[in-house]
CSV table of C-alpha atoms and ligand atoms in Angstrom, one decimal:
chain,number,residue,atom,x,y,z
A,1,MET,CA,108.4,58.4,143.4
A,2,LYS,CA,105.2,59.7,144.6
A,3,LYS,CA,106.6,63.1,144.7
A,4,LEU,CA,107.7,63.0,141.1
A,5,SER,CA,104.4,61.8,139.7
A,6,ALA,CA,102.7,64.4,141.8
A,7,ARG,CA,104.9,67.1,140.1
A,8,ARG,CA,104.2,65.6,136.7
A,9,ARG,CA,100.6,66.2,137.1
A,10,HIS,CA,101.3,69.8,138.1
A,11,PRO,CA,99.5,72.1,135.6
A,12,LEU,CA,102.7,73.8,134.8
A,13,ALA,CA,104.7,70.6,134.0
A,14,ALA,CA,103.7,70.5,130.4
A,15,VAL,CA,104.8,74.1,129.9
A,16,VAL,CA,108.1,73.5,131.5
A,17,VAL,CA,108.8,70.5,129.3
A,18,LEU,CA,107.8,72.3,126.2
A,19,LEU,CA,110.1,75.2,127.1
A,20,LEU,CA,113.0,72.8,127.8
A,21,ALA,CA,112.4,71.1,124.5
A,22,LEU,CA,112.4,74.4,122.6
A,23,ALA,CA,115.6,75.5,124.3
A,24,ALA,CA,117.3,72.3,123.4
A,25,THR,CA,116.3,72.4,119.7
A,26,GLY,CA,117.3,76.0,119.5
A,27,GLY,CA,120.7,75.3,121.0
A,28,LEU,CA,121.3,72.3,118.8
A,29,TYR,CA,120.3,74.4,115.8
A,30,ALA,CA,122.7,77.1,116.7
A,31,VAL,CA,125.5,74.6,117.0
A,32,PHE,CA,124.8,72.6,113.9
A,33,ALA,CA,123.3,75.2,111.5
A,34,PRO,CA,125.7,75.7,108.6
A,35,ALA,CA,123.9,78.8,107.4
A,36,ASP,CA,125.3,80.8,110.3
A,37,LYS,CA,128.9,80.4,109.4
A,38,ALA,CA,128.2,81.0,105.8
A,39,GLN,CA,126.4,84.2,106.8
A,40,ALA,CA,129.4,85.3,108.9
A,41,ASP,CA,131.7,84.6,105.9
A,42,THR,CA,129.6,86.7,103.6
A,43,THR,CA,129.5,89.5,106.1
A,44,ALA,CA,133.3,89.4,106.4
A,45,GLN,CA,133.5,89.3,102.6
A,46,SER,CA,131.2,92.3,102.1
A,47,LEU,CA,133.1,94.1,104.8
A,48,ALA,CA,136.4,93.5,103.0
A,49,ILE,CA,134.9,94.7,99.7
A,50,GLU,CA,133.6,97.8,101.5
A,51,GLU,CA,137.1,98.5,102.9
A,52,GLY,CA,138.7,97.7,99.6
A,53,LYS,CA,136.4,100.1,97.8
A,54,LYS,CA,137.6,102.9,100.1
A,55,LEU,CA,141.3,102.1,99.6
A,56,TYR,CA,140.6,101.8,95.8
A,57,ALA,CA,138.9,105.2,95.6
A,58,VAL,CA,142.0,106.9,97.2
A,59,GLY,CA,144.8,105.0,95.5
A,60,CYS,CA,143.6,103.5,92.3
A,61,ALA,CA,140.5,105.1,90.9
A,62,SER,CA,142.3,108.1,89.4
A,63,CYS,CA,143.8,105.8,86.7
A,64,HIS,CA,141.5,102.8,86.7
A,65,GLY,CA,138.2,104.6,87.0
A,66,THR,CA,135.9,104.6,90.0
A,67,GLY,CA,134.2,101.4,88.9
A,68,GLY,CA,137.3,99.8,87.5
A,69,GLN,CA,136.2,100.7,84.0
A,70,GLY,CA,139.6,102.1,83.1
A,71,SER,CA,140.7,105.5,81.8
A,72,THR,CA,143.4,106.9,79.5
A,73,ASP,CA,145.8,106.4,82.4
A,74,GLY,CA,145.1,102.8,83.2
A,75,PRO,CA,143.5,99.6,81.8
A,76,PRO,CA,140.1,98.4,83.0
A,77,LEU,CA,140.2,96.0,86.0
A,78,VAL,CA,136.9,94.3,85.5
A,79,GLY,CA,137.6,90.6,85.4
A,80,VAL,CA,141.3,90.7,86.0
A,81,GLY,CA,140.7,88.9,89.3
A,82,ALA,CA,142.0,89.0,92.8
A,83,ALA,CA,145.2,87.2,91.8
A,84,ALA,CA,146.2,90.1,89.5
A,85,VAL,CA,145.7,92.7,92.3
A,86,ASP,CA,147.6,90.5,94.8
A,87,PHE,CA,150.5,90.3,92.3
A,88,GLN,CA,150.6,93.9,91.1
A,89,VAL,CA,150.2,95.5,94.5
A,90,GLY,CA,152.1,92.8,96.4
A,91,THR,CA,155.2,93.3,94.3
A,92,GLY,CA,154.9,97.1,94.5
A,93,ARG,CA,154.2,97.5,90.8
A,94,MET,CA,150.9,99.2,91.7
A,95,PRO,CA,150.0,101.9,92.4
A,96,LEU,CA,151.9,103.1,89.4
A,97,GLN,CA,153.9,106.3,90.1
A,98,GLN,CA,154.7,107.4,86.5
A,99,GLN,CA,153.9,106.1,83.1
A,100,SER,CA,156.8,104.3,81.5
A,101,ALA,CA,157.5,101.4,79.2
A,102,GLN,CA,156.9,99.0,82.1
A,103,ALA,CA,155.6,99.3,85.6
A,104,PRO,CA,158.6,98.6,87.8
A,105,LYS,CA,158.8,96.7,91.0
A,106,LYS,CA,158.8,99.1,94.0
A,107,LYS,CA,158.5,99.1,97.7
A,108,VAL,CA,155.1,97.7,98.7
A,109,ILE,CA,153.0,100.4,100.4
A,110,TYR,CA,149.9,98.4,101.4
A,111,SER,CA,149.8,95.8,104.2
A,112,GLN,CA,148.8,92.3,103.1
A,113,ALA,CA,145.4,92.8,104.8
A,114,GLU,CA,144.8,96.0,102.7
A,115,ILE,CA,145.9,94.1,99.6
A,116,ASP,CA,143.4,91.4,100.3
A,117,GLN,CA,140.7,94.1,100.7
A,118,LEU,CA,141.7,95.7,97.4
A,119,ALA,CA,141.7,92.3,95.8
A,120,ALA,CA,138.2,91.5,97.2
A,121,PHE,CA,136.9,94.8,95.8
A,122,VAL,CA,138.3,94.2,92.3
A,123,ALA,CA,137.1,90.6,92.3
A,124,SER,CA,133.6,91.9,93.1
A,125,LEU,CA,133.7,93.9,89.8
A,126,GLY,CA,134.0,90.8,87.7
A,127,ALA,CA,135.1,87.2,88.1
A,128,GLY,CA,138.7,86.5,87.5
A,129,PRO,CA,141.5,84.2,88.8
A,130,GLU,CA,141.5,84.0,92.6
A,131,ILE,CA,144.5,84.4,94.9
A,132,PRO,CA,146.1,80.9,95.0
A,133,THR,CA,146.1,79.0,98.2
A,134,LYS,CA,149.4,77.8,99.8
A,135,GLN,CA,148.4,74.3,98.8
A,136,GLN,CA,148.4,75.4,95.1
A,137,TYR,CA,151.8,77.1,95.0
A,138,ASP,CA,153.8,75.3,97.7
A,139,PRO,CA,156.6,73.6,95.7
A,140,ALA,CA,157.3,71.0,98.4
A,141,GLY,CA,157.4,67.5,96.7
A,142,ALA,CA,157.2,69.0,93.2
A,143,ASP,CA,159.5,67.7,90.4
A,144,ALA,CA,162.2,70.4,89.8
A,145,ALA,CA,163.7,68.5,86.9
A,146,LYS,CA,160.4,68.5,85.1
A,147,GLY,CA,160.0,72.1,86.1
A,148,GLY,CA,163.4,72.9,84.4
A,149,GLU,CA,162.2,71.3,81.2
A,150,LEU,CA,158.9,73.3,81.3
A,151,PHE,CA,160.9,76.5,82.2
A,152,ARG,CA,163.2,76.1,79.2
A,153,THR,CA,160.3,75.6,76.8
A,154,ASN,CA,158.0,78.3,78.2
A,155,CYS,CA,159.9,80.9,80.1
A,156,ALA,CA,163.6,80.8,79.2
A,157,GLN,CA,163.2,82.8,75.9
A,158,CYS,CA,162.4,85.9,78.1
A,159,HIS,CA,163.7,85.1,81.6
A,160,ASN,CA,166.9,83.3,80.5
A,161,PHE,CA,167.8,79.7,81.4
A,162,THR,CA,168.0,80.1,85.2
A,163,GLY,CA,165.6,83.0,85.5
A,164,GLN,CA,168.3,85.7,85.4
A,165,GLY,CA,166.0,87.9,83.3
A,166,GLY,CA,166.7,89.7,80.1
A,167,ALA,CA,165.9,92.7,77.9
A,168,LEU,CA,162.9,92.8,75.5
A,169,THR,CA,162.0,95.3,72.9
A,170,HIS,CA,161.0,99.0,73.4
A,171,GLY,CA,162.6,99.4,76.8
A,172,LYS,CA,160.7,96.4,78.3
A,173,TYR,CA,162.4,93.6,80.2
A,174,ALA,CA,161.7,90.3,81.7
A,175,PRO,CA,162.9,90.7,85.4
A,176,SER,CA,165.1,88.3,87.2
A,177,LEU,CA,163.1,85.8,89.2
A,178,GLU,CA,165.5,85.7,92.1
A,179,GLY,CA,163.8,86.2,95.4
A,180,VAL,CA,160.3,86.1,93.9
A,181,SER,CA,158.0,84.3,96.3
A,182,PRO,CA,156.2,81.1,95.2
A,183,LYS,CA,152.9,82.9,95.5
A,184,HIS,CA,153.9,85.7,93.2
A,185,LEU,CA,155.5,83.2,90.7
A,186,TYR,CA,152.2,81.4,90.6
A,187,GLU,CA,150.2,84.5,90.2
A,188,ALA,CA,152.5,85.8,87.4
A,189,MET,CA,151.9,82.6,85.5
A,190,GLN,CA,148.2,82.8,86.1
A,191,THR,CA,147.7,86.4,85.2
A,192,GLY,CA,150.5,87.2,82.7
A,193,PRO,CA,151.4,90.8,83.8
A,194,GLN,CA,152.0,93.3,81.0
A,195,ASN,CA,154.2,91.7,78.2
A,196,MET,CA,154.2,88.3,79.7
A,197,PRO,CA,151.8,85.7,78.3
A,198,SER,CA,149.5,84.1,80.8
A,199,PHE,CA,149.5,80.4,81.5
A,200,PRO,CA,146.0,79.5,82.8
A,201,ASP,CA,145.3,76.0,84.2
A,202,THR,CA,144.0,74.9,80.8
A,203,THR,CA,147.5,75.3,79.2
A,204,MET,CA,149.6,74.7,82.2
A,205,THR,CA,148.3,72.5,85.0
A,206,GLU,CA,148.6,73.4,88.7
A,207,GLN,CA,151.2,70.6,89.0
A,208,ASN,CA,153.2,72.0,86.1
A,209,LYS,CA,153.3,75.4,87.8
A,210,LYS,CA,154.4,73.8,91.0
A,211,ASP,CA,157.2,72.0,89.2
A,212,ILE,CA,158.4,75.3,87.7
A,213,ILE,CA,158.3,77.0,91.1
A,214,ALA,CA,160.4,74.2,92.4
A,215,TYR,CA,162.9,74.6,89.6
A,216,VAL,CA,163.1,78.4,90.1
A,217,ASP,CA,163.6,77.8,93.8
A,218,ALA,CA,166.3,75.3,93.2
A,219,VAL,CA,168.4,77.5,90.8
A,220,ASN,CA,168.0,80.6,92.9
A,221,GLY,CA,167.9,79.2,96.3
A,222,ASP,CA,171.5,78.4,97.4
A,223,LYS,CA,174.0,80.4,95.4
A,224,THR,CA,176.9,78.4,96.8
A,225,VAL,CA,175.8,75.1,95.3
A,226,SER,CA,175.3,74.8,91.6
A,227,PRO,CA,174.3,71.4,90.3
A,228,GLY,CA,176.7,71.6,87.3
A,229,GLY,CA,179.7,73.0,89.2
A,230,LEU,CA,180.7,76.6,88.5
A,231,ASN,CA,177.6,78.4,87.4
A,232,LEU,CA,179.3,81.0,85.1
A,233,GLY,CA,176.6,83.6,85.8
A,234,GLY,CA,173.8,81.1,85.0
A,235,LEU,CA,173.4,82.8,81.6
A,236,GLY,CA,173.0,79.7,79.6
A,237,PRO,CA,174.8,78.3,76.5
A,238,VAL,CA,176.6,81.4,75.4
A,239,SER,CA,178.7,82.0,78.4
A,240,GLU,CA,179.2,78.3,78.9
A,241,GLY,CA,180.2,77.9,75.3
A,242,LEU,CA,182.6,80.8,75.5
A,243,PHE,CA,184.1,79.3,78.7
A,244,ALA,CA,184.7,76.0,76.8
A,245,TRP,CA,186.3,77.8,73.9
A,246,ILE,CA,188.6,80.0,75.9
A,247,PHE,CA,189.6,77.7,78.7
A,248,GLY,CA,189.0,74.3,77.0
A,249,LEU,CA,190.7,75.1,73.8
A,250,GLY,CA,193.4,77.1,75.6
A,251,ALA,CA,194.2,74.0,77.6
A,252,LEU,CA,194.3,71.8,74.5
A,253,ILE,CA,196.7,74.2,72.8
A,254,ALA,CA,199.0,74.3,75.9
A,255,VAL,CA,199.1,70.5,75.9
A,256,ALA,CA,199.9,70.4,72.2
A,257,VAL,CA,202.7,73.0,72.6
A,258,TRP,CA,204.1,71.0,75.5
A,259,VAL,CA,204.0,67.7,73.6
A,260,ALA,CA,205.7,69.4,70.6
A,261,ALA,CA,208.4,70.8,72.8
A,262,ARG,CA,209.1,67.4,74.4
A,263,THR,CA,209.3,65.6,71.1
A,264,ALA,CA,211.7,68.3,69.7
A,265,LYS,CA,213.9,67.9,72.7
A,266,ALA,CA,213.8,64.1,72.4
A,267,LYS,CA,214.9,64.3,68.8
A,268,LYS,CA,217.8,66.6,69.6
A,269,SER,CA,219.3,64.2,72.2
B,301,LIG,C1,149.1,106.4,87.8
B,301,LIG,C2,148.1,105.5,87.3
B,301,LIG,C3,147.8,104.2,88.1
B,301,LIG,C4,147.5,104.0,89.4
B,301,LIG,C5,147.4,105.1,90.5
B,301,LIG,C6,147.2,102.6,89.6
B,301,LIG,N1,147.4,102.0,88.5
B,301,LIG,FE1,147.1,100.0,88.2
B,301,LIG,N2,147.8,100.1,86.2
B,301,LIG,C7,148.1,101.3,85.6
B,301,LIG,C8,148.6,101.0,84.3
B,301,LIG,C9,149.1,102.1,83.3
B,301,LIG,C10,148.6,99.6,84.1
B,301,LIG,C11,149.0,98.8,82.9
B,301,LIG,C12,150.5,98.5,83.1
B,301,LIG,C13,151.1,98.0,81.9
B,301,LIG,O1,150.5,97.2,81.2
B,301,LIG,O2,152.2,98.5,81.6
B,301,LIG,C14,148.1,99.1,85.4
B,301,LIG,C15,147.8,97.7,85.6
B,301,LIG,C16,147.2,97.2,86.7
B,301,LIG,C17,146.8,95.9,86.9
B,301,LIG,C18,147.0,94.7,85.9
B,301,LIG,C19,145.8,94.6,85.1
B,301,LIG,C20,145.9,93.4,84.2
B,301,LIG,O3,145.3,93.5,83.1
B,301,LIG,O4,146.4,92.4,84.6
B,301,LIG,C21,146.2,95.8,88.1
B,301,LIG,C22,145.6,94.5,88.8
B,301,LIG,C23,146.2,97.1,88.7
B,301,LIG,N3,146.8,98.0,87.9
B,301,LIG,C24,145.7,97.4,90.0
B,301,LIG,C25,145.9,98.6,90.6
B,301,LIG,C26,145.5,98.9,91.9
B,301,LIG,C27,144.8,97.9,92.9
B,301,LIG,C28,145.8,100.2,92.2
B,301,LIG,C29,145.7,101.0,93.5
B,301,LIG,C30,146.4,100.4,94.6
B,301,LIG,C31,146.4,100.8,91.0
B,301,LIG,N4,146.4,99.8,90.0
B,301,LIG,C32,146.9,102.0,90.8
B,301,LIG,C33,148.0,102.6,86.2
B,301,LIG,C34,147.8,102.9,87.5
B,302,LIG,C1,157.3,86.9,76.2
B,302,LIG,C2,158.2,87.0,77.3
B,302,LIG,C3,157.9,86.2,78.6
B,302,LIG,C4,157.6,84.9,78.8
B,302,LIG,C5,157.6,83.8,77.8
B,302,LIG,C6,157.5,84.7,80.3
B,302,LIG,N1,157.6,85.9,80.9
B,302,LIG,FE1,157.5,86.2,82.9
B,302,LIG,N2,157.7,88.2,82.6
B,302,LIG,C7,157.8,88.8,81.4
B,302,LIG,C8,157.8,90.3,81.6
B,302,LIG,C9,157.9,91.3,80.5
B,302,LIG,C10,157.6,90.5,83.0
B,302,LIG,C11,157.5,91.8,83.7
B,302,LIG,C12,156.0,92.2,83.8
B,302,LIG,C13,155.8,93.3,84.8
B,302,LIG,O1,156.8,93.9,85.3
B,302,LIG,O2,154.7,93.6,85.1
B,302,LIG,C14,157.5,89.2,83.6
B,302,LIG,C15,157.4,89.0,84.9
B,302,LIG,C16,157.4,87.8,85.6
B,302,LIG,C17,157.4,87.6,87.0
B,302,LIG,C18,157.3,88.6,88.0
B,302,LIG,C19,158.7,88.8,88.6
B,302,LIG,C20,158.8,89.9,89.7
B,302,LIG,O3,159.9,90.4,89.7
B,302,LIG,O4,157.9,90.1,90.4
B,302,LIG,C21,157.4,86.2,87.2
B,302,LIG,C22,157.4,85.5,88.5
B,302,LIG,C23,157.5,85.6,85.9
B,302,LIG,N3,157.5,86.5,84.9
B,302,LIG,C24,157.6,84.2,85.7
B,302,LIG,C25,157.5,83.6,84.4
B,302,LIG,C26,157.4,82.2,84.2
B,302,LIG,C27,157.5,81.1,85.4
B,302,LIG,C28,157.3,82.0,82.9
B,302,LIG,C29,157.1,80.7,82.2
B,302,LIG,C30,156.0,79.8,82.6
B,302,LIG,C31,157.3,83.3,82.2
B,302,LIG,N4,157.4,84.2,83.2
B,302,LIG,C32,157.3,83.5,80.9
B,302,LIG,C33,158.0,88.2,80.2
B,302,LIG,C34,157.8,86.9,79.9
């Protein structure tokens, strides 16, 4: 006890205490300061934009212009948003190889990390729809029946009743939705690529989009189970009606002929 109080009175004691206190506050600040993480995020973000800018200059600028202002070979990208880039590049539509009625799906040539960088750069040119999170597009727990209803009123006129796809005018077509990932389904609705109308959250809520994704998943998922029995190609009322006419009516005629033959025989005897 004596020893301690002797040390306390030591001329350096105050300095040591002050230093310790400073170190403690500094340490606590480093642990709890939110600004640090935010700063790290913005550095990562600006790094991604920087990398994306380089990729863009090589692969996209020739058609879309160095600043995304567009040219005779491609539309402006200012304000199309990260979601449009993720969809167009992630499905292999972009970079376009040759001008045609419609940019076709091709082999994807960029890694997802590079696509994210391209998307970050394009998003930095002007605000637009962001890449949806898994929570937004994951169809788990969504209502597939409601989705079917929404699909028939909003999408079936182009993509057919179970998303088989169909031809449009001037060599354009609505592609089959089989095997399209939930994320790309969501982004297509959000951004409306080419001749497809867009369905922003104001006209179609996030939940509605999820329901539609659940429906498309259900009709395309397992080809061996079809909720209505034989799926007849899933082409909708025409093929189903034709099936009813040919086989249904055929069966009725066969029964009628059989009954007539029986009664004729019965009369004879
Ligand atoms: C050979 C020219 C060409 C190249 C190269 C090209 N694009 Fe495109 N891009 C187009 C054309 C043309 C369209 C419009 C397609 C249509 O509407 O038929 C388009 C459309 C887009 C769209 C959709 C815009 C919207 O309004 O939704 C995005 C996003 C896009 N391109 C991104 C890119 C990115 C990113 C690259 C580079 C990896 C790239 N493009 C490379 C020609 C090109
Ligand atoms: C007016 C016709 C039209 C309507 C309505 C329409 N689409 Fe499309 N859709 C298209 C066309 C055309 C394309 C091809 C665009 C392209 O290749 O860039 C397309 C592309 C898509 C793709 C991309 C498929 C792929 O292979 O990558 C998805 C997903 C999609 N549509 C979903 C939907 C959904 C879901 C709805 C309803 C909410 C819908 N579409 C409504 C015409 C339409």
